[in-house]
Coordinates of C-alpha atoms in Angstrom, one line a residue:
M3 CA 40.2 106.4 34.2
R4 CA 43.5 107.8 33.3
A5 CA 45.3 104.6 34.0
T6 CA 43.1 102.6 31.7
F7 CA 43.5 105.1 28.9
S8 CA 47.3 104.9 29.3
S9 CA 47.3 101.1 29.2
Y10 CA 45.0 101.2 26.1
K11 CA 47.5 103.5 24.3
Q12 CA 50.4 101.1 25.2
R13 CA 48.4 98.1 23.8
F14 CA 47.7 100.1 20.7
L15 CA 51.3 100.9 20.1
Y16 CA 52.3 97.2 20.4
R17 CA 50.0 96.4 17.5
I18 CA 51.7 98.7 15.0
I19 CA 54.2 97.2 12.5
T20 CA 56.0 99.3 10.0
R21 CA 58.3 98.7 7.0
D22 CA 61.3 100.4 5.4
K23 CA 63.5 99.5 2.5
K24 CA 67.1 100.6 2.0
W25 CA 69.8 100.1 -0.6
C26 CA 72.9 98.7 0.9
L27 CA 76.3 98.7 -0.8
Y28 CA 78.5 95.7 -0.5
A29 CA 81.9 94.8 -1.9
N30 CA 83.5 91.4 -2.4
M31 CA 87.2 92.2 -2.2
R32 CA 89.6 90.0 -4.2
Q33 CA 93.3 89.8 -3.3
R34 CA 95.7 89.3 -6.2
K35 CA 99.1 87.7 -6.0
K36 CA 102.1 89.9 -6.8
W37 CA 105.8 89.0 -7.0
V38 CA 108.0 91.1 -4.7
A39 CA 111.7 90.9 -3.9
P40 CA 112.6 89.0 -0.7
G41 CA 112.3 91.2 2.3
D42 CA 110.1 93.8 0.6
T43 CA 106.5 94.3 1.5
P44 CA 103.9 94.3 -1.3
K45 CA 102.2 97.6 -2.0
S46 CA 98.5 97.5 -1.5
R47 CA 96.4 98.4 -4.5
V48 CA 92.8 99.2 -4.6
K49 CA 90.7 98.7 -7.7
Q50 CA 87.4 100.4 -7.4
D51 CA 84.4 99.3 -9.2
L52 CA 83.0 101.6 -11.7
Y53 CA 79.5 100.5 -10.7
P54 CA 79.1 99.8 -7.0
K55 CA 77.2 96.7 -6.1
K56 CA 74.0 97.3 -4.3
I57 CA 71.3 95.1 -2.8
M58 CA 67.9 96.1 -1.3
I59 CA 66.9 95.1 2.2
C60 CA 63.3 95.3 3.4
V61 CA 62.9 95.5 7.2
W62 CA 59.6 95.1 9.2
W63 CA 59.6 96.1 12.9
N64 CA 57.4 97.0 15.8
C65 CA 58.0 98.7 19.1
E66 CA 59.8 95.6 20.5
G67 CA 62.3 95.4 17.6
M68 CA 62.8 93.8 14.3
V69 CA 60.1 91.3 13.2
Y70 CA 61.2 90.2 9.8
W71 CA 63.8 91.2 7.2
V72 CA 64.6 90.0 3.6
L73 CA 67.2 90.8 1.0
L74 CA 65.7 91.3 -2.4
E75 CA 67.1 89.8 -5.5
K76 CA 70.0 91.6 -7.1
N77 CA 68.2 92.9 -10.1
S78 CA 64.9 93.8 -8.5
T79 CA 64.6 97.6 -8.3
M80 CA 60.8 97.8 -7.9
V81 CA 58.9 97.0 -4.8
N82 CA 55.4 96.3 -6.1
K83 CA 52.1 95.4 -4.6
E84 CA 52.6 91.6 -5.1
L85 CA 55.9 91.7 -3.3
C86 CA 54.4 93.6 -0.3
I87 CA 51.5 91.2 0.0
A88 CA 53.9 88.2 -0.1
Q89 CA 56.0 89.9 2.6
L90 CA 53.0 90.5 4.7
Y91 CA 52.2 86.8 4.8
L92 CA 55.8 86.1 5.9
V93 CA 55.7 88.8 8.5
N94 CA 52.5 87.2 9.9
E95 CA 54.2 83.8 10.1
A96 CA 57.2 85.4 11.8
I97 CA 54.9 87.1 14.4
L98 CA 53.1 83.8 15.1
L99 CA 56.4 82.0 15.5
K100 CA 57.6 84.6 18.0
K101 CA 54.4 84.3 19.9
T102 CA 54.6 80.5 20.2
Q103 CA 58.3 80.7 21.2
F104 CA 57.4 83.2 23.9
K105 CA 54.6 81.0 25.2
M106 CA 56.9 78.0 25.3
N107 CA 59.6 79.9 27.3
N108 CA 57.1 81.3 29.8

């Protein structure tokens, strides 16, 4: 009986999918041309942004690894009910695609 309970717990854990969202900073560096004397090396200069650029990433995963991820639009700061529902449909499609790929490979 103990072996069947253990296998049931394992099957149960494989069905759990969870989500997290995280702000990620990114920087697009631009190099500027500068005149220097022949033989001299140009000094590097860093111009920091007053307002760092951020983008939100939503990640869905299960015990086997990442199932689905999406980068949200730059100006979206709210994750509302409609967005979660839309992502759930996309997560379901990603799971079905992984299952068909697994069946084709085995």
